[in-house]
Short mmCIF file of C-alpha atoms and ligand atoms in Angstrom, two decimals:
data_model
loop_
_atom_site.label_atom_id
_atom_site.label_comp_id
_atom_site.label_asym_id
_atom_site.label_seq_id
_atom_site.Cartn_x
_atom_site.Cartn_y
_atom_site.Cartn_z
CA MET A 20 19.66 -271.84 -68.07
CA THR A 21 20.24 -268.85 -69.32
CA ILE A 22 17.11 -266.93 -70.50
CA THR A 23 17.58 -263.97 -72.98
CA LEU A 24 14.92 -261.81 -72.50
CA ALA A 25 13.89 -259.56 -75.55
CA LYS A 26 14.70 -256.09 -76.28
CA LYS A 27 13.28 -253.79 -73.68
CA VAL A 28 14.00 -249.26 -73.59
CA ASP A 29 14.67 -248.23 -69.96
CA LEU A 30 12.03 -246.48 -67.96
CA ALA A 31 12.70 -247.76 -64.92
CA PHE A 32 14.63 -246.94 -61.50
CA LEU A 33 15.70 -250.63 -61.09
CA PRO A 34 16.56 -253.10 -58.74
CA THR A 35 13.42 -251.47 -57.13
CA PRO A 36 13.87 -251.91 -52.79
CA LEU A 37 13.48 -254.65 -51.08
CA HIS A 38 12.78 -254.96 -47.29
CA PRO A 39 11.32 -256.01 -44.38
CA LEU A 40 8.11 -254.99 -42.58
CA THR A 41 9.43 -254.52 -38.99
CA GLN A 42 6.34 -253.28 -37.11
CA LEU A 43 3.88 -255.18 -39.30
CA SER A 44 5.23 -258.30 -38.55
CA GLU A 45 5.76 -257.23 -35.06
CA LYS A 46 2.85 -256.36 -34.66
CA LEU A 47 0.81 -259.60 -36.53
CA GLY A 48 3.71 -261.41 -34.61
CA GLY A 49 4.87 -263.50 -37.27
CA PRO A 50 5.42 -264.76 -40.05
CA ALA A 51 8.49 -262.28 -41.05
CA ILE A 52 6.87 -260.06 -43.92
CA TYR A 53 8.66 -258.43 -46.74
CA ILE A 54 8.35 -255.71 -49.20
CA LYS A 55 8.84 -255.81 -52.32
CA ARG A 56 8.85 -252.32 -54.38
CA ASP A 57 7.44 -252.18 -57.43
CA ASP A 58 5.55 -249.32 -56.34
CA GLN A 59 9.11 -247.30 -56.51
CA THR A 60 9.82 -247.99 -60.15
CA GLY A 61 9.69 -244.28 -60.75
CA LEU A 62 8.30 -243.89 -63.61
CA ALA A 63 5.22 -240.80 -63.22
CA LEU A 64 4.34 -242.54 -59.53
CA GLY A 65 5.31 -245.98 -59.86
CA GLY A 66 3.36 -249.21 -60.55
CA ASN A 67 4.19 -252.71 -61.90
CA LYS A 68 2.97 -251.70 -65.50
CA THR A 69 6.44 -249.90 -65.71
CA ARG A 70 8.47 -252.94 -65.99
CA LYS A 71 5.93 -254.38 -68.45
CA LEU A 72 6.28 -251.21 -70.91
CA GLU A 73 10.06 -251.54 -70.93
CA PHE A 74 9.44 -254.52 -72.91
CA ILE A 75 6.05 -253.48 -75.08
CA LEU A 76 7.51 -250.26 -75.89
CA ALA A 77 10.57 -251.96 -77.00
CA GLN A 78 8.27 -253.29 -79.45
CA ALA A 79 6.01 -250.21 -80.72
CA LEU A 80 10.05 -248.71 -81.05
CA ALA A 81 10.61 -250.96 -83.75
CA GLY A 82 8.02 -251.44 -84.96
CA GLN A 83 8.40 -247.41 -86.22
CA ALA A 84 5.28 -247.17 -84.20
CA ASP A 85 4.60 -243.29 -83.75
CA CYS A 86 1.12 -243.50 -80.89
CA VAL A 87 0.41 -245.88 -78.76
CA ILE A 88 -3.51 -246.89 -77.78
CA THR A 89 -4.48 -248.86 -74.52
CA ALA A 90 -7.37 -249.08 -72.41
CA GLY A 91 -8.09 -249.34 -69.13
CA ALA A 92 -11.01 -248.16 -66.53
CA SER A 93 -11.26 -244.68 -65.52
CA GLN A 94 -8.59 -244.99 -62.11
CA SER A 95 -7.04 -247.50 -64.39
CA ASN A 96 -2.34 -247.49 -62.89
CA HIS A 97 -1.56 -249.27 -66.25
CA CYS A 98 -3.45 -246.86 -68.40
CA ARG A 99 -1.22 -243.86 -66.09
CA GLN A 100 1.67 -245.28 -66.44
CA THR A 101 1.16 -246.27 -70.39
CA ALA A 102 0.96 -242.16 -70.79
CA ALA A 103 3.79 -241.85 -68.94
CA ALA A 104 5.60 -244.31 -70.80
CA ALA A 105 4.63 -243.11 -74.26
CA ALA A 106 5.55 -238.57 -73.42
CA ARG A 107 8.74 -239.95 -72.45
CA LEU A 108 9.29 -242.32 -75.43
CA GLY A 109 7.52 -239.07 -78.16
CA LEU A 110 4.75 -241.40 -78.72
CA GLU A 111 0.99 -239.55 -78.48
CA CYS A 112 -1.11 -241.75 -76.60
CA HIS A 113 -4.45 -243.08 -76.48
CA LEU A 114 -6.57 -244.26 -73.59
CA ILE A 115 -9.53 -245.61 -73.64
CA LEU A 116 -10.64 -245.43 -70.56
CA GLY A 117 -14.36 -246.97 -68.57
CA GLY A 118 -17.50 -244.85 -67.36
CA GLU A 119 -18.16 -241.17 -68.59
CA LYS A 120 -15.90 -238.46 -67.45
CA PRO A 121 -15.86 -237.69 -63.64
CA ALA A 122 -17.34 -234.30 -63.00
CA ASP A 123 -14.60 -234.19 -60.46
CA ILE A 124 -10.70 -234.90 -62.21
CA ASN A 125 -8.39 -236.74 -59.58
CA GLY A 126 -6.02 -239.07 -58.89
CA ASN A 127 -4.93 -241.09 -62.04
CA ILE A 128 -6.90 -239.31 -65.06
CA LEU A 129 -5.68 -236.19 -63.88
CA LEU A 130 -1.85 -237.39 -64.28
CA ASP A 131 -3.15 -238.77 -67.83
CA THR A 132 -3.83 -235.29 -68.35
CA MET A 133 -1.37 -234.03 -67.29
CA LEU A 134 0.32 -236.20 -69.17
CA GLY A 135 -1.04 -235.21 -72.50
CA ALA A 136 -2.61 -238.21 -73.26
CA HIS A 137 -6.21 -238.15 -75.15
CA LEU A 138 -8.79 -239.21 -73.01
CA HIS A 139 -12.06 -241.09 -74.86
CA PHE A 140 -14.04 -242.44 -72.24
CA ALA A 141 -15.96 -245.05 -73.14
CA GLY A 142 -19.16 -246.63 -70.95
CA ASN A 143 -18.69 -250.12 -69.89
CA ASN A 144 -16.45 -250.65 -72.61
CA ARG A 145 -13.35 -251.05 -70.00
CA LYS A 146 -11.81 -254.16 -71.91
CA GLY A 147 -10.89 -252.54 -74.34
CA GLU A 148 -14.24 -253.24 -76.72
CA ASP A 149 -13.22 -249.87 -78.61
CA ILE A 150 -9.81 -250.45 -79.80
CA PRO A 151 -10.07 -252.01 -82.46
CA ALA A 152 -12.45 -248.44 -83.90
CA LEU A 153 -10.12 -245.79 -82.52
CA VAL A 154 -7.44 -247.80 -84.93
CA GLU A 155 -9.09 -248.05 -87.72
CA SER A 156 -9.62 -243.78 -87.48
CA LEU A 157 -5.97 -243.44 -86.54
CA LYS A 158 -4.58 -245.16 -89.34
CA GLN A 159 -7.25 -243.07 -91.66
CA GLN A 160 -5.39 -240.39 -90.32
CA GLY A 161 -2.55 -241.31 -91.63
CA LYS A 162 -0.90 -242.69 -87.82
CA ARG A 163 1.09 -245.69 -86.83
CA PRO A 164 -0.80 -247.13 -83.82
CA PHE A 165 0.57 -249.38 -81.47
CA VAL A 166 -2.16 -251.53 -79.30
CA VAL A 167 -0.43 -252.21 -75.88
CA PRO A 168 -2.05 -255.65 -74.29
CA TYR A 169 -4.67 -254.55 -71.63
CA GLY A 170 -3.42 -254.02 -68.14
CA GLY A 171 0.28 -255.04 -70.37
CA SER A 172 -0.06 -258.59 -70.37
CA ASN A 173 0.88 -260.80 -73.23
CA CYS A 174 4.38 -262.34 -73.29
CA PHE A 175 6.58 -259.42 -73.30
CA GLY A 176 4.73 -258.08 -70.34
CA ALA A 177 5.43 -261.77 -68.79
CA MET A 178 8.72 -261.12 -69.76
CA ALA A 179 9.47 -258.11 -67.41
CA TYR A 180 8.33 -260.46 -64.80
CA ILE A 181 10.92 -263.23 -64.90
CA ASN A 182 13.49 -259.78 -65.35
CA ALA A 183 12.27 -259.51 -61.59
CA MET A 184 12.29 -262.45 -60.28
CA GLY A 185 16.26 -261.98 -61.53
CA GLU A 186 16.51 -258.70 -59.67
CA LEU A 187 14.58 -260.44 -57.00
CA LYS A 188 16.80 -263.51 -56.81
CA SER A 189 20.27 -261.05 -56.85
CA GLN A 190 19.04 -258.86 -53.80
CA LEU A 191 17.79 -262.62 -51.85
CA GLU A 192 21.18 -263.75 -52.20
CA THR A 193 22.74 -260.57 -51.72
CA ALA A 194 21.30 -260.27 -47.98
CA ASN A 195 21.69 -264.32 -47.63
CA LEU A 196 17.60 -264.88 -47.27
CA LYS A 197 15.20 -267.72 -48.24
CA MET A 198 11.37 -266.53 -49.27
CA ASP A 199 8.98 -269.46 -48.53
CA HIS A 200 5.89 -267.09 -50.55
CA ILE A 201 5.52 -264.39 -52.19
CA VAL A 202 1.91 -262.90 -51.98
CA PHE A 203 0.56 -259.68 -54.94
CA ALA A 204 -2.16 -258.65 -56.42
CA SER A 205 -3.08 -260.84 -59.83
CA SER A 206 -6.03 -259.48 -61.98
CA SER A 207 -4.76 -259.61 -65.79
CA GLY A 208 -2.82 -261.61 -65.58
CA GLY A 209 1.14 -260.82 -66.44
CA THR A 210 2.61 -260.74 -63.77
CA HIS A 211 1.54 -264.07 -62.23
CA ALA A 212 2.99 -265.66 -65.60
CA GLY A 213 6.20 -263.58 -65.56
CA LEU A 214 6.42 -264.51 -60.72
CA ALA A 215 5.54 -267.77 -61.81
CA LEU A 216 7.53 -268.46 -65.10
CA GLY A 217 10.50 -267.01 -63.55
CA ASN A 218 10.35 -268.57 -59.55
CA GLN A 219 10.67 -271.78 -62.04
CA LEU A 220 13.26 -271.15 -64.59
CA LEU A 221 15.11 -269.72 -62.16
CA ASP A 222 14.79 -272.45 -58.93
CA LEU A 223 13.54 -270.15 -56.68
CA ASN A 224 11.51 -273.10 -55.02
CA ILE A 225 8.77 -270.50 -53.59
CA ASN A 226 4.87 -270.69 -53.34
CA VAL A 227 3.67 -267.78 -55.90
CA MET A 228 0.46 -266.88 -54.46
CA GLY A 229 -2.28 -264.00 -56.87
CA ILE A 230 -4.83 -262.50 -54.60
CA ASN A 231 -7.73 -262.37 -57.74
CA ASN A 232 -9.92 -258.97 -56.74
CA ASP A 233 -12.15 -259.29 -59.57
CA LYS A 234 -15.11 -260.48 -60.76
CA GLN A 235 -14.90 -263.14 -63.75
CA SER A 236 -15.72 -261.46 -66.75
CA SER A 237 -15.56 -263.96 -69.92
CA ASP A 238 -16.00 -267.27 -69.93
CA THR A 239 -12.13 -268.25 -69.79
CA PRO A 240 -10.97 -268.61 -65.53
CA LEU A 241 -8.13 -266.66 -65.07
CA GLU A 242 -5.84 -269.63 -64.34
CA ARG A 243 -6.14 -270.77 -67.59
CA VAL A 244 -5.61 -266.94 -68.85
CA ILE A 245 -1.92 -266.59 -67.05
CA GLU A 246 -1.23 -269.98 -67.74
CA THR A 247 -2.10 -269.19 -72.10
CA LEU A 248 0.84 -266.81 -71.46
CA CYS A 249 3.09 -268.82 -69.75
CA THR A 250 2.40 -271.01 -72.85
CA GLU A 251 3.54 -268.18 -75.00
CA THR A 252 5.99 -266.68 -73.02
CA LEU A 253 8.20 -270.22 -73.23
CA ALA A 254 7.51 -270.89 -77.10
CA ALA A 255 8.41 -266.83 -77.62
CA LEU A 256 12.08 -266.96 -75.57
CA SER A 257 12.01 -270.41 -77.06
CA ILE A 258 12.42 -272.20 -74.05
CA ASP A 259 11.54 -275.76 -73.75
CA ALA A 260 9.84 -276.13 -70.28
CA PRO A 261 6.75 -277.18 -68.37
CA VAL A 262 4.24 -274.53 -67.65
CA PRO A 263 4.13 -273.83 -63.65
CA GLU A 264 1.54 -274.30 -61.66
CA ILE A 265 -0.63 -271.76 -61.40
CA LYS A 266 -1.70 -270.52 -57.82
CA LEU A 267 -3.99 -267.80 -57.28
CA ASN A 268 -6.49 -267.19 -54.78
CA HIS A 269 -10.69 -266.21 -55.46
CA ASP A 270 -11.36 -265.71 -51.70
CA TYR A 271 -11.28 -262.39 -51.74
CA ILE A 272 -13.03 -261.19 -54.49
CA ALA A 273 -16.19 -260.27 -52.88
CA ASP A 274 -17.92 -257.28 -54.20
CA GLY A 275 -15.57 -257.43 -57.46
CA TYR A 276 -13.65 -254.30 -58.96
CA GLY A 277 -12.79 -251.27 -57.22
CA VAL A 278 -15.66 -251.83 -54.93
CA ILE A 279 -13.68 -250.83 -51.34
CA ASN A 280 -14.57 -252.74 -48.61
CA GLN A 281 -13.48 -253.16 -44.81
CA LEU A 282 -10.70 -255.70 -45.21
CA ASP A 283 -9.21 -253.39 -47.61
CA LYS A 284 -9.87 -250.25 -44.82
CA HIS A 285 -7.78 -252.00 -42.37
CA ALA A 286 -5.06 -253.61 -44.94
CA LEU A 287 -5.07 -249.41 -46.17
CA SER A 288 -4.47 -247.77 -42.96
CA SER A 289 -2.09 -250.84 -41.01
CA LEU A 290 0.55 -250.33 -43.67
CA ALA A 291 0.00 -247.06 -43.83
CA GLN A 292 0.20 -246.12 -39.88
CA THR A 293 2.58 -249.49 -39.34
CA GLU A 294 5.16 -248.66 -41.75
CA GLY A 295 3.92 -245.51 -43.48
CA ILE A 296 3.67 -247.23 -47.13
CA ILE A 297 0.41 -246.27 -48.63
CA LEU A 298 -1.57 -248.97 -50.78
CA ASP A 299 -4.13 -248.71 -53.44
CA PRO A 300 -7.18 -249.24 -52.66
CA VAL A 301 -8.33 -251.31 -55.50
CA TYR A 302 -4.73 -254.13 -55.78
CA THR A 303 -2.01 -254.01 -53.69
CA GLY A 304 -5.22 -252.81 -50.56
CA ARG A 305 -6.83 -256.22 -51.27
CA ALA A 306 -3.97 -258.64 -51.34
CA MET A 307 -2.70 -257.28 -48.41
CA GLY A 308 -5.94 -257.43 -46.93
CA ALA A 309 -6.03 -261.31 -47.83
CA LEU A 310 -2.18 -261.55 -46.58
CA ILE A 311 -3.02 -260.43 -43.45
CA ASP A 312 -6.08 -262.25 -43.21
CA MET A 313 -4.44 -265.08 -44.17
CA ILE A 314 -1.79 -264.92 -41.53
CA ARG A 315 -4.92 -264.35 -38.42
CA GLN A 316 -6.23 -267.48 -39.89
CA GLY A 317 -2.67 -269.72 -39.27
CA LYS A 318 -2.37 -270.07 -43.31
CA PHE A 319 1.63 -269.63 -42.74
CA SER A 320 4.30 -270.96 -40.11
CA LYS A 321 5.74 -268.55 -37.57
CA ASP A 322 9.27 -268.73 -39.09
CA ASP A 323 8.26 -269.29 -42.93
CA ASN A 324 9.28 -265.65 -44.78
CA VAL A 325 6.41 -263.91 -46.73
CA LEU A 326 7.28 -261.02 -49.73
CA PHE A 327 4.43 -258.67 -50.47
CA TRP A 328 4.88 -257.83 -54.22
CA HIS A 329 3.96 -253.86 -54.02
CA THR A 330 2.42 -253.49 -57.46
CA GLY A 331 1.95 -250.29 -57.50
CA GLY A 332 -1.47 -248.33 -57.66
CA ALA A 333 -1.15 -245.20 -54.81
CA PRO A 334 -2.65 -242.61 -57.19
CA ALA A 335 -5.79 -244.29 -56.96
CA VAL A 336 -5.98 -243.36 -53.17
CA PHE A 337 -7.39 -239.44 -53.55
CA ALA A 338 -10.18 -240.53 -55.95
CA TYR A 339 -11.81 -242.46 -53.18
CA ALA A 340 -11.31 -240.09 -50.54
CA LYS A 341 -14.83 -239.99 -49.80
CA THR A 342 -15.36 -243.98 -49.43
CA LEU A 343 -11.43 -244.19 -47.19
CA VAL A 344 -12.92 -241.57 -45.29
CA PRO A 345 -16.86 -240.66 -44.94
CA ALA A 346 -17.60 -237.00 -44.14
C1 LIG B 425 -2.31 -253.59 -63.01
C2 LIG B 425 -2.34 -254.53 -62.03
C3 LIG B 425 -1.83 -254.75 -60.67
C4 LIG B 425 -2.15 -256.10 -61.27
O1 LIG B 425 -1.33 -256.35 -62.11
P1 LIG B 425 -1.49 -257.69 -63.25
O2 LIG B 425 -0.09 -258.17 -64.77
O3 LIG B 425 -2.08 -257.24 -64.46
O4 LIG B 425 -2.14 -258.95 -62.72
C5 LIG B 425 -1.84 -255.16 -59.21
N1 LIG B 425 -1.43 -254.09 -58.33
C6 LIG B 425 -1.82 -252.61 -59.07
C7 LIG B 425 -1.56 -251.64 -58.88
C8 LIG B 425 -2.01 -252.43 -60.40
O5 LIG B 425 -2.20 -251.69 -61.31
#
């Protein structure tokens, strides 16, 4: 099938590396674990939002926007990458961050500031509730604001991960490898929608398994949100195909978003100390913790090939120093 994706701007260093985690696989006694390094997309310390922003900000430029607005948690990787992309494209950037201005500026907030973003602290409204008012006020100042959706999860963000599956497919062909499973952190759903769609449209036949890291905050289960994203993306691409089955594991939500537990800590130190790779405490640490736990529970066969998709987030570790290494 030929898939014609929307136009994108170039922001990322692609393809991101794909390599085996030899030490970790050996330590756990199989399956063979591989990693896809979207923590190395290259834009201001990288992450999965860079791929999404390539497609989303092409829309902003096409619509003659001169400033962008997005929202997230105070240590949002999405906000930091949006600030970097905006800087690179000459757009003013406004970030609506959850919580109050912290006394200690560190991690992603430090980077947001260095990248020249305007920060607005929104208390409990970390999912963009305050965006409409800011859009109005910028318009009144004669500006042309463009809203980047929460987590970059709309059909354009999902297209970026259909594209990423095409990239993975050619890497696997070159290496003469077959993956049986992909494990990754799923939160606002755009990455998941794109990976599941790409898997189906490109006939990859991989078990695409998202690990949820956030407690349900609305009445719509995340599976339904992702399915809707798939439907919208298929419509935007004029592709007549069924919505893929969305596999989302909720067993590891624990105490909710950004609350670090033993499993996360163990995953962070395991990957750092066996492979020299830094995970983040909120998303990829949780997903790797889930992968290690599922391996221990015998949920994979010894000769499976499992791909861990590293979606980035390492800049947040600095803000969690006191939790990760208690005094
Ligand atoms: C945003 C983010 C995710 C989740 O991706 P979604 O497309 O929002 O589901 C995973 N890992 C990291 C590091 C992120 O910043």
